Amino acid sequence: MTRTAVSTTALAAALIAAAPAWAAQDAAAEPAAETEGEIVVTSLRRTETLQDTPAAVTAFDSQAIANAGIERPADFIALTPNVNLIETQNAGNAFVIIRGITQNRNSEPSVAVIVDGVQQVNPAQFNQDLFDIAQIEVLKGPQGGLYGRNAIGGAIIITTKAPTDEFSGNVTAGVDNGFGYYVRGGVSGPLADNVKFRVAGSWYDTNGFIDNVFLGEKADPVEDFSLRGNLLIEATDQLTFDLRASVNQLRTQGLYYNIVADVNDIADVEVNNPGQNDRDIYNVALKIEYAGDNAVFTSVSSYDTLKEVLTGDAFDFKPIPDSFFFNLFEFLFGPGNGFDLNQSQYLNVKAFSQEVRLASPEDGRAFNWMVGGYLIDTTRFISTGNMIDTGNGVFPVFRSPSTNPLNPQFSYLADGQENFAWALFANAGYEFSPEFRVDASLRYDRDRRRQTTLTPPAFLPNVPGVPQAQSGEVRTAIFDDWQPKITLTYEPSPDVTLYGGYSRGFRSGGFNQTGVGAEAVNNNIVGVGDIFQAETADTFEVGAKAQLGPVRLAGAAYTTKSENSYFFVFLAQSSTQNLGNIPATRINGFEIEASAEIVPNLDVNAALGYTDSEIKDFADASVIGNEAPQISRYTINLGAQYAGPLSDSVDGLLRVDYRRTGKTWWEPFNTTVRDPIDIVDVRAGVTLANGVSITGFASNLFNEIYNAEFSPGGFVFRARPRRFGFEVGYKF
């Protein structure tokens, strides 16, 4: 049987199985906000029960977040079928892979991330600590009409805890085997009539978990500080002002890669430079809402800055005497006649975004609608390069090549970008009867990108037969597309929801650094140029939801045609991280989930997510028919939790989560595939009547050792091994 036939058969089987027994989410998660036992979500920009929502949504409320020990995005993504997170050496690079829609360095995200109604404008903002969170929703499938920019794979909606009318708060302190310690929490209360505040923060300090056998220390120490403030002014019964500000400062090490032929090969970290990875993020946002009798007006303004410096060892990440370049001329002159390299990258991004929308009130009317507009203005500077490693450590390089004699510059590229994007959108839904509803949306996005080459002439690549880049050269490109979506919903009974529809997702293209196209030609690399094209994804999906007594069943099946999806190429000559395009890919998949309350307070869950991808077109014909990069064949989730009373004054928690991630491919040529990964997490604790809780935890309980990332050229990044510890919490 051919690969296409297998994919079609699997998809057909999933569609048949999607009869009334399927539901749309999440067996692995606890209920989100609940009203009289019903799970309530807002991910479709209207408040409705999860049972009635015609989309695949996974939701976690604050209690579920605490029970599962969700502290970072990787934690809730691990509980969501058909969604993966690839964590990398860069603190700001964590790639969400959702239903086969991938993400890479310097690309736009694969999902729209909305925090308290404000869309994150930079993918480097996503991988931060989660604290004082009220709810998390993961919405799968293209959502351009609802969330627009970068919602090609779906949307992640994070809601922090709101200011309260009475003074209250929470604090949690813990230790782990890093040796590390952390403190996080928040306080809230009134400041005056109709004025409330909330302040929350987090601090984490650890020596790390991965050994650097050459330096005799940990390779991954972390100091992570976050602070967030919220001021809510209810000026009238109809008018509110919601002002928010946040800061995140991260200090860690980086570039402790290994070079292997097979992604399953595990090697010791032995870089001679510990590296430096510092990231600073600042955000301020204002949301204004006026709720009229016939329409609700919302304005969201946001300003963000991000700076990240990354420096450390370069290829092949060995101590100087053992390094490749240091012994490059060994065959002529003997060992030690070359020179070792280190590398540095500097990123500085500033962005202002504005969204306005007008929507119908949520008053149960049969017809609801929303219209609006969005704009974002972004300024970005990036420099990358290699320096000669003289054994005197590494030094950051910012907006100009190094003049430090201890850190002589070997290669250097720098670019500035000015990007302006805008969009118009409209949504409408009509309930023809209590059983049948139609929702439709349309969005137009236009993104103008302007790049200026800031590389000094002496460092520009010069390849014979390829046009020479020039310092000060300005290039512009415009990427635009329409994003339609239509969904039909049929509810034959209150406990069964069937839905299906079509949607298109769009993700803007952009610029690689000037000169990498010439370098790629010089190295016989196809599909990579100075510009990478915009990606579109057309998806057809069917799904169903059912509530059968204490049992929830869930499912959805989909087929997606992706055009110009990304793949990653690292060019060692300039230490640049570049994107190429795969012209056409077909992705078929499904999710099946079930959960049940076996006895009071004892819940079990199971979920299977399956993804089959096939490259249909590529510049090198040998790639056609291969798996698309970064996609895992399947995910399996199993879990059980008891959360209930142990006595009249003590509640107990015991939770076990198992996740299996199937085979994962990493680049178009499929030269290596990672074997399945099995991870078990456990938590156990008690909560006393006075609000004090004591909890022990273990992540990756059985210490599965594997590589979290593989990049072309054999670059691998070790995943974190077992982490365990305990924490004490208090609510007041």
XYZ file of C-alpha atoms in Angstrom:
732
model
C 0.000 0.000 0.000
C 1.376 3.442 -0.896
C 2.097 6.160 1.642
C -0.744 8.308 0.261
C -3.152 5.395 0.473
C -2.181 4.764 4.072
C -2.717 8.440 4.911
C -6.087 8.496 3.150
C -7.178 5.289 4.848
C -6.197 6.609 8.273
C -8.040 9.853 7.634
C -11.136 8.028 6.394
C -11.123 5.774 9.445
C -10.876 8.801 11.675
C -13.787 10.485 9.888
C -15.966 7.384 10.262
C -15.066 7.107 13.930
C -16.080 10.715 14.385
C -19.735 9.838 14.686
C -21.591 11.242 17.685
C -19.109 9.660 20.093
C -16.387 12.266 19.437
C -15.949 15.489 21.321
C -13.532 18.310 21.091
C -11.425 18.347 24.055
C -9.377 17.819 26.492
C -9.085 14.487 28.132
C -5.745 15.401 29.639
C -6.873 18.686 31.113
C -9.050 19.649 34.009
C -12.120 21.758 33.282
C -11.590 25.427 32.628
C -13.949 27.947 34.161
C -17.108 26.098 35.180
C -20.694 27.240 35.607
C -23.090 24.726 37.159
C -20.818 21.882 36.084
C -20.360 23.128 32.510
C -16.917 23.937 31.112
C -16.848 27.513 29.774
C -14.328 28.832 27.227
C -13.892 32.097 25.326
C -11.488 31.045 22.584
C -14.015 31.742 19.786
C -14.354 35.311 21.143
C -17.703 34.452 22.694
C -18.510 32.787 25.994
C -19.962 29.305 25.630
C -19.609 25.858 27.079
C -16.874 23.617 25.780
C -19.552 21.144 24.742
C -21.158 23.743 22.447
C -17.925 25.121 20.977
C -17.459 23.993 17.343
C -13.678 23.705 17.536
C -10.930 21.581 19.045
C -10.147 23.365 22.314
C -8.061 22.210 25.274
C -8.657 24.201 28.451
C -7.009 24.445 31.883
C -8.401 26.484 34.765
C -6.341 27.755 37.708
C -6.930 24.610 39.772
C -5.934 22.374 36.871
C -2.812 24.489 36.352
C -1.869 24.006 40.003
C -2.692 20.277 40.051
C -0.669 19.604 36.905
C 2.248 21.795 38.000
C 2.082 23.979 34.899
C 4.957 26.451 35.206
C 6.023 26.966 31.584
C 4.423 26.541 28.122
C 6.055 23.109 27.720
C 3.959 21.846 30.637
C 0.503 22.501 29.194
C 1.572 21.649 25.655
C 2.692 18.214 26.907
C -0.918 17.659 28.023
C -2.379 18.611 24.630
C -2.565 15.958 21.863
C -1.125 16.764 18.433
C 0.786 19.740 19.844
C 4.528 19.718 20.568
C 7.055 22.247 21.819
C 10.662 22.121 20.633
C 12.909 23.926 23.105
C 16.274 25.114 21.804
C 19.543 26.675 22.913
C 18.149 30.182 22.574
C 15.958 31.030 25.551
C 13.715 32.974 23.203
C 13.344 30.156 20.706
C 10.709 27.586 21.600
C 8.799 26.275 18.610
C 5.130 25.286 18.794
C 4.283 22.492 16.351
C 0.513 22.187 16.080
C -1.112 19.656 13.757
C 1.966 19.668 11.543
C 2.218 23.469 11.216
C 5.783 24.201 12.293
C 7.891 27.104 13.494
C 11.590 27.946 13.221
C 14.186 30.492 14.208
C 13.458 33.995 12.925
C 10.054 32.910 11.606
C 6.691 34.180 12.667
C 4.971 31.859 15.191
C 2.762 28.950 14.162
C 0.026 30.091 16.553
C -1.367 33.403 17.724
C -0.603 33.833 21.433
C -3.074 36.077 23.243
C -2.354 37.161 26.824
C -5.226 39.012 28.491
C -6.598 40.035 25.118
C -3.247 41.320 23.808
C -1.502 39.388 21.040
C 2.201 38.719 21.540
C 4.065 40.356 18.671
C 7.387 38.527 18.952
C 7.816 34.727 19.128
C 10.647 35.190 21.642
C 8.039 36.345 24.179
C 6.291 32.977 24.375
C 8.710 30.855 26.381
C 8.346 32.536 29.780
C 7.371 31.336 33.248
C 3.626 31.059 33.853
C 2.436 32.357 37.220
C -0.795 33.694 38.709
C -2.709 32.302 35.719
C -6.508 31.947 35.679
C -6.977 29.978 32.463
C -5.187 28.601 29.400
C -6.959 27.596 26.184
C -5.340 25.907 23.187
C -7.397 26.266 20.001
C -6.339 24.052 17.069
C -6.691 24.752 13.365
C -6.366 28.020 11.378
C -8.101 30.895 13.193
C -7.288 33.864 10.956
C -10.733 35.453 11.119
C -10.703 35.393 14.911
C -7.067 35.975 15.838
C -5.537 36.825 12.502
C -1.833 37.337 12.529
C 0.076 34.023 12.748
C -3.019 31.978 13.680
C -2.120 29.589 10.840
C -1.994 26.602 13.209
C -4.316 27.840 15.937
C -4.322 30.121 18.956
C -3.194 29.959 22.578
C -5.225 32.170 24.901
C -3.713 32.851 28.323
C -5.733 34.735 30.931
C -4.017 35.931 34.098
C -5.899 36.274 37.355
C -7.968 39.451 37.476
C -7.908 42.175 40.128
C -10.297 41.465 42.999
C -12.754 43.514 45.046
C -11.205 42.295 48.301
C -7.571 41.989 49.300
C -6.279 38.493 48.527
C -3.189 36.744 47.327
C -1.134 33.627 46.973
C 2.507 32.640 47.288
C 4.415 29.465 46.444
C 8.037 28.670 47.288
C 9.923 25.570 46.276
C 13.253 23.865 45.740
C 14.436 21.365 43.142
C 17.451 19.159 42.511
C 19.125 21.826 40.327
C 19.975 22.830 43.069
C 17.368 25.495 42.454
C 14.785 27.532 44.303
C 11.814 29.585 43.210
C 9.169 31.945 44.553
C 6.049 33.059 42.721
C 2.698 34.586 43.616
C 0.424 37.567 43.436
C -1.603 40.041 45.505
C -4.767 41.886 44.566
C -7.357 44.240 45.985
C -9.134 47.594 45.703
C -7.397 50.962 45.577
C -10.529 53.130 45.462
C -14.112 52.903 44.349
C -14.168 51.074 41.007
C -10.351 50.898 40.923
C -8.615 47.553 41.504
C -5.061 46.301 41.162
C -3.114 43.056 40.872
C 0.664 42.540 41.087
C 2.284 39.168 40.450
C 5.865 38.016 40.175
C 8.172 35.048 39.801
C 11.835 34.307 40.566
C 13.694 31.125 39.679
C 17.395 30.417 40.313
C 19.043 27.085 39.563
C 22.561 25.810 38.997
C 21.236 23.622 36.205
C 20.787 19.952 35.304
C 23.086 19.148 32.346
C 26.790 18.492 33.014
C 29.559 20.246 31.110
C 32.231 17.566 31.528
C 35.051 19.814 30.286
C 34.444 22.759 32.614
C 33.235 20.590 35.500
C 30.039 22.599 36.003
C 26.433 22.676 34.867
C 25.807 23.900 31.336
C 22.303 25.284 31.956
C 22.102 27.548 35.037
C 19.135 29.918 35.049
C 18.205 33.164 36.766
C 14.700 34.201 35.696
C 12.794 37.213 37.069
C 9.293 38.287 36.018
C 6.974 40.996 37.324
C 3.498 41.912 36.091
C 1.109 44.661 37.163
C -2.559 45.272 36.324
C -4.725 48.311 37.055
C -8.451 47.974 36.293
C -10.610 51.108 36.267
C -14.365 50.657 35.928
C -15.166 54.247 35.014
C -18.867 53.519 34.504
C -21.092 50.489 34.214
C -20.246 50.463 30.507
C -16.681 51.829 30.269
C -13.534 50.101 31.586
C -9.811 50.790 31.299
C -7.426 47.857 31.771
C -3.755 48.890 32.016
C -1.055 46.209 32.167
C 2.733 46.208 32.283
C 5.266 43.406 32.569
C 8.989 42.720 32.613
C 10.999 39.532 32.194
C 14.771 39.282 32.693
C 16.462 35.984 31.941
C 20.127 35.116 32.480
C 21.396 31.737 31.358
C 24.079 30.089 29.208
C 23.898 28.963 25.625
C 25.421 27.266 22.609
C 26.327 24.019 24.362
C 25.458 21.929 21.316
C 26.847 18.567 20.283
C 27.478 17.407 16.720
C 26.152 13.926 15.935
C 25.168 11.943 12.851
C 22.041 10.453 14.421
C 19.584 12.454 16.541
C 19.396 9.496 18.918
C 23.117 9.744 19.742
C 23.650 11.238 23.199
C 26.980 12.972 23.785
C 28.432 14.828 26.749
C 28.516 18.613 26.675
C 32.164 19.730 26.602
C 32.291 23.306 25.326
C 35.267 25.294 26.606
C 33.194 28.502 26.854
C 30.160 28.450 29.166
C 28.346 30.903 26.906
C 25.961 33.729 27.666
C 22.253 34.098 26.842
C 20.608 37.213 28.266
C 17.056 38.242 27.374
C 15.067 41.294 28.517
C 11.391 41.759 27.623
C 9.226 44.763 28.508
C 5.557 45.284 27.667
C 2.863 47.829 28.402
C -0.694 47.481 27.116
C -3.992 49.322 27.471
C -7.367 47.764 26.782
C -10.414 50.053 26.611
C -13.898 48.593 26.398
C -17.236 50.325 26.043
C -20.300 48.092 26.258
C -23.221 49.845 24.586
C -26.756 48.574 24.336
C -26.311 47.303 20.771
C -22.543 46.950 20.339
C -19.330 46.528 22.303
C -16.305 48.619 21.281
C -12.817 47.361 22.216
C -9.431 49.010 21.698
C -6.173 47.213 22.520
C -2.843 49.099 22.342
C 0.497 47.448 23.100
C 4.164 48.413 23.070
C 6.892 45.772 23.384
C 10.679 45.728 23.486
C 12.961 42.722 23.437
C 16.736 42.464 23.622
C 18.638 39.202 23.499
C 22.358 38.528 23.335
C 23.682 35.054 22.703
C 27.351 34.156 22.616
C 29.427 31.029 23.177
C 31.205 28.193 21.406
C 30.884 27.576 17.667
C 31.247 24.485 15.484
C 32.137 21.833 16.523
C 31.613 22.736 20.201
C 34.748 21.013 21.437
C 37.607 22.260 23.640
C 40.168 24.167 21.566
C 42.756 21.350 21.304
C 40.086 18.927 20.037
C 38.137 21.289 17.793
C 37.683 20.820 14.070
C 39.060 24.156 12.881
C 41.997 24.082 15.302
C 43.149 20.857 13.637
C 41.937 21.702 10.144
C 45.437 21.566 8.606
C 46.568 18.513 10.513
C 47.112 16.544 7.299
C 49.675 19.173 6.163
C 51.329 20.503 9.287
C 50.230 18.256 12.157
C 47.658 18.983 14.869
C 47.096 22.443 16.316
C 47.905 24.579 13.261
C 44.451 26.113 12.839
C 42.164 28.191 15.032
C 38.976 27.555 16.995
C 35.851 29.719 16.685
C 33.158 31.123 18.926
C 30.019 33.006 17.884
C 27.608 35.737 18.892
C 24.131 36.956 17.995
C 22.396 40.168 19.060
C 18.662 40.814 18.609
C 16.816 44.056 19.363
C 13.093 44.327 18.559
C 10.597 47.111 19.247
C 6.949 46.854 18.253
C 3.727 48.840 18.592
C 0.393 47.188 17.844
C -3.158 48.456 17.804
C -6.424 46.584 17.412
C -9.966 47.975 17.365
C -13.111 45.933 17.037
C -16.863 46.405 17.247
C -18.970 43.405 18.208
C -22.515 42.483 19.070
C -23.295 42.072 22.776
C -23.298 38.593 24.300
C -27.008 38.528 25.110
C -28.072 35.224 23.592
C -29.266 36.696 20.289
C -29.426 34.388 17.262
C -27.191 36.638 15.123
C -23.815 37.784 16.357
C -21.109 39.702 14.512
C -17.732 41.411 14.850
C -15.737 43.781 12.620
C -12.355 45.322 13.244
C -8.870 46.277 12.205
C -5.314 45.613 13.343
C -1.906 47.151 12.713
C 1.617 46.486 13.922
C 4.799 48.471 13.381
C 8.039 46.608 14.133
C 11.681 47.673 14.128
C 14.266 44.914 14.348
C 18.060 44.755 14.364
C 19.995 41.498 14.232
C 23.702 40.765 13.969
C 25.450 37.398 13.846
C 29.038 36.378 13.427
C 32.012 34.223 14.303
C 35.066 35.235 16.312
C 38.402 33.497 16.771
C 38.509 31.681 20.096
C 41.800 32.675 21.718
C 41.052 30.836 24.951
C 40.229 34.065 26.771
C 36.460 33.555 26.931
C 33.635 34.980 24.814
C 32.416 38.541 24.514
C 29.065 39.793 23.167
C 29.031 41.551 19.806
C 26.247 44.083 19.335
C 25.804 46.583 16.486
C 29.317 46.529 15.044
C 32.099 43.937 14.574
C 34.343 43.191 17.510
C 37.551 45.203 17.853
C 38.589 43.284 20.963
C 42.040 41.686 20.364
C 40.975 38.829 22.638
C 37.930 38.259 20.418
C 38.924 39.044 16.787
C 35.990 39.039 14.353
C 36.089 36.324 11.687
C 32.683 36.833 10.023
C 29.840 39.290 10.616
C 26.397 40.043 9.145
C 23.932 42.701 10.332
C 20.538 43.842 9.111
C 17.854 46.286 10.160
C 14.198 45.672 9.421
C 11.194 47.971 9.445
C 7.978 46.010 9.115
C 4.464 47.426 8.940
C 1.434 45.172 8.736
C -2.288 45.828 8.837
C -5.443 43.770 8.610
C -9.222 44.109 8.347
C -11.552 41.377 9.561
C -15.204 40.488 9.997
C -17.025 37.582 11.640
C -20.693 36.635 11.686
C -22.699 33.755 13.082
C -26.360 32.900 12.769
C -28.377 30.315 14.683
C -30.953 29.095 12.160
C -32.507 26.852 14.797
C -31.598 25.597 18.279
C -29.852 22.691 16.541
C -28.137 24.326 13.534
C -25.692 27.243 13.379
C -23.376 28.728 10.740
C -20.279 30.825 11.555
C -18.199 32.618 8.912
C -15.236 34.974 8.997
C -12.959 36.754 6.562
C -9.678 38.573 7.147
C -7.257 40.365 4.843
C -3.626 40.739 5.952
C -0.982 42.890 4.278
C 2.602 42.939 5.538
C 5.233 45.321 4.116
C 8.815 44.464 5.080
C 11.830 46.679 4.519
C 15.346 45.428 5.183
C 18.549 47.474 5.221
C 21.924 45.766 4.914
C 24.110 47.045 7.757
C 27.025 44.667 7.267
C 30.342 46.491 6.694
C 31.674 45.895 3.140
C 34.662 43.881 4.350
C 32.344 41.202 5.777
C 29.878 40.834 2.891
C 30.096 37.415 1.152
C 31.412 37.479 -2.404
C 30.457 34.467 -4.510
C 31.437 34.416 -8.210
C 28.404 34.510 -10.483
C 26.080 35.751 -7.720
C 25.100 39.448 -7.379
C 27.180 41.102 -4.670
C 25.276 42.536 -1.703
C 26.035 46.150 -0.784
C 26.174 47.904 2.581
C 23.235 50.259 2.903
C 21.242 48.302 0.336
C 17.479 48.425 0.974
C 15.128 45.641 -0.024
C 11.352 45.616 0.295
C 8.760 42.895 -0.014
C 5.004 42.753 0.469
C 3.173 39.644 1.627
C -0.627 39.541 1.725
C -3.532 37.129 1.581
C -7.186 36.531 2.428
C -8.138 34.201 5.276
C -11.688 32.839 4.973
C -13.292 30.431 7.444
C -16.711 28.767 7.610
C -18.014 26.356 10.241
C -21.297 24.444 10.347
C -22.536 23.229 13.733
C -25.313 20.706 14.394
C -26.466 19.718 17.885
C -28.992 16.863 17.699
C -29.136 16.881 21.510
C -27.655 18.980 24.338
C -25.013 16.292 24.887
C -23.873 15.896 21.267
C -22.229 18.518 19.015
C -21.154 17.877 15.424
C -19.198 20.419 13.405
C -17.199 20.770 10.226
C -15.777 23.402 7.966
C -12.995 24.979 5.957
C -10.395 27.560 6.961
C -7.276 29.171 5.545
C -4.302 30.315 7.576
C -1.623 32.805 6.519
C 1.841 33.546 7.877
C 3.981 36.319 6.458
C 7.295 35.709 4.759
C 10.421 37.701 5.437
C 14.131 38.211 4.990
C 17.068 36.054 5.851
C 20.171 38.114 6.502
C 21.619 39.755 3.420
C 24.150 37.565 1.655
C 23.024 34.150 2.885
C 21.512 33.360 -0.510
C 24.967 33.647 -2.053
C 26.452 31.581 0.749
C 23.787 28.895 0.244
C 24.599 28.736 -3.484
C 28.281 28.433 -2.645
C 27.485 25.470 -0.370
C 25.075 23.777 -2.824
C 22.081 24.281 -0.518
C 18.750 24.501 -2.330
C 15.589 26.296 -1.224
C 17.358 29.052 0.759
C 17.667 32.652 -0.398
C 17.780 36.128 1.062
C 13.948 36.079 1.131
C 11.624 33.343 2.373
C 8.040 33.320 1.117
C 4.750 33.583 3.002
C 3.041 30.348 4.047
C -0.622 29.433 3.627
C -2.504 26.428 5.004
C -5.918 25.319 3.722
C -7.689 22.974 6.146
C -10.877 20.927 6.036
C -11.957 19.589 9.431
C -14.804 17.583 10.976
C -15.320 16.913 14.650
C -17.784 15.861 17.287
C -18.302 16.120 21.034
C -20.337 13.952 23.362
C -21.083 13.923 27.063
C -22.238 10.446 28.096
C -22.914 10.613 31.804
C -19.544 10.978 33.549
C -17.659 10.286 30.303
C -16.469 12.936 27.859
C -15.463 11.797 24.392
C -13.627 13.998 21.944
C -12.388 13.900 18.395
C -11.546 15.772 15.233
C -10.063 14.829 11.863
C -8.471 17.171 9.341
C -6.571 17.435 6.095
C -4.309 20.413 5.356
C -2.501 21.578 2.249
C 0.458 23.745 3.258
C 2.260 25.922 0.716
C 5.717 27.359 1.469
C 6.146 25.843 4.911
C 9.505 26.546 6.536
C 12.631 24.508 7.018
C 15.766 25.587 8.870
C 19.365 25.830 7.629
C 22.359 26.956 9.673
C 25.213 28.395 7.606
C 28.422 27.949 9.565
C 30.475 30.412 7.495
C 28.425 33.351 8.798
C 26.780 31.691 11.859
C 23.395 32.666 10.406
C 20.056 31.017 11.130
C 18.061 30.860 7.910
C 14.702 29.737 6.570
C 13.888 28.012 3.316
C 10.512 27.105 1.829
C 8.928 23.765 0.994
C 6.551 24.617 -1.877
C 3.847 22.059 -1.041
C 3.079 19.643 1.807
C 0.000 17.543 2.560
C -0.837 16.916 6.244
C -3.543 14.490 7.412
C -4.374 13.806 11.031
C -6.841 13.245 13.812
C -7.283 13.379 17.590
C -9.301 11.012 19.782
C -9.769 11.711 23.480
C -11.718 10.387 26.436
C -12.008 11.237 30.111
C -14.198 10.040 32.945
C -14.776 10.465 36.650
C -14.490 6.858 37.860
C -15.579 7.646 41.406
C -15.977 11.049 43.069
C -12.704 13.053 42.794
C -10.923 10.317 40.791
C -10.484 11.130 37.092
C -8.757 9.269 34.287
C -8.002 10.371 30.741
C -6.560 9.116 27.465
C -5.791 10.789 24.145
C -4.239 9.939 20.795
C -3.096 12.508 18.247
C -1.896 11.333 14.820
C -0.173 13.370 12.108
C 0.978 12.148 8.696
C 2.851 14.583 6.458
C 4.202 14.258 2.935
C 6.321 16.734 0.971
C 4.681 17.128 -2.435
C 7.059 19.601 -4.084
C 10.674 20.651 -3.485
C 13.639 22.049 -5.422
C 15.468 18.739 -4.944
C 13.262 15.961 -6.322
C 14.791 13.386 -3.955
C 12.936 15.073 -1.072
C 9.464 14.605 -2.580
C 7.532 11.998 -0.611
C 9.501 12.591 2.609
C 8.086 13.640 5.961
C 7.967 17.381 6.639
C 10.490 18.695 9.205
C 9.862 18.846 12.971
C 6.647 16.818 12.813
C 6.044 13.903 15.174
C 4.011 10.962 13.927
C 1.791 10.781 16.992
C 1.277 11.756 20.613
C -0.276 9.566 23.313
C -1.484 10.948 26.634
C -2.600 8.878 29.621
C -3.344 10.246 33.058
C -5.049 9.746 36.378
C -5.724 12.140 39.234
C -7.269 12.021 42.669
C -8.039 15.488 44.045
C -10.348 15.427 47.014
C -10.724 15.116 50.762
C -8.531 12.864 52.872
C -10.259 13.993 56.067
C -12.553 16.761 57.251
C -9.655 19.240 57.270
C -7.187 17.893 54.708
C -7.463 17.560 50.930
C -5.107 15.347 48.980
C -3.677 15.315 45.476
C -2.108 12.457 43.558
C -1.580 12.919 39.834
C 0.281 10.891 37.211
C 0.702 11.986 33.576
C 2.270 9.921 30.803
C 3.178 11.325 27.382
C 4.617 9.417 24.445
C 5.832 11.410 21.466
C 6.247 9.302 18.342
C 8.973 9.357 15.721
C 10.062 12.890 14.816
C 11.688 14.038 11.575
C 13.865 17.170 11.522
C 14.761 18.270 7.984
C 13.446 17.706 4.450
C 16.009 15.029 3.545
C 14.924 12.851 6.509
C 18.535 11.834 7.158
C 17.712 11.055 10.788
C 14.566 10.407 12.817
C 14.263 10.571 16.588
C 12.898 7.470 18.291
C 9.724 7.790 20.395
C 10.106 9.566 23.725
C 8.293 8.484 26.909
C 7.890 10.962 29.769
C 6.146 10.420 33.119
C 5.360 13.279 35.511
C 3.971 12.846 39.029
C 2.690 15.173 41.752
C 1.449 14.406 45.257
C 0.507 16.695 48.103
C -1.935 17.888 50.727
C -3.834 21.115 51.321
C -4.764 22.084 54.867
C -7.829 23.962 55.995
C -5.769 27.094 56.701
C -4.841 27.426 53.003
C -1.360 25.909 53.265
C -0.394 23.267 50.682
C 2.656 20.992 50.534
C 3.419 19.246 47.239
C 6.164 16.987 45.954
C 6.807 16.604 42.242
C 8.961 14.842 39.687
C 9.173 15.757 35.999
C 10.586 13.114 33.675
C 10.392 10.684 36.582
C 12.285 7.863 34.872
C 15.024 10.191 33.585
C 14.522 9.715 29.852
C 17.693 11.029 28.170
C 17.152 12.385 24.665
C 17.906 15.291 22.364
C 15.227 17.978 22.342
C 16.298 19.417 18.982
C 18.203 18.429 15.870
C 19.291 20.955 13.249
C 20.783 20.240 9.810
C 24.508 19.741 10.155
C 24.056 17.446 13.147
C 23.516 20.113 15.829
C 21.689 18.613 18.814
C 20.526 20.124 22.073
C 20.140 17.906 25.135
C 16.728 17.864 26.810
C 16.548 18.475 30.527
C 16.828 15.244 32.567
C 14.774 14.392 35.649
C 13.763 17.311 37.856
C 12.233 16.772 41.276
C 11.559 18.734 44.427
C 8.832 20.062 46.663
C 6.980 23.314 47.193
C 4.873 25.017 49.846
C 1.974 27.269 48.941
C -0.362 29.600 50.807
C -3.532 31.402 49.735
C -5.008 34.301 51.664
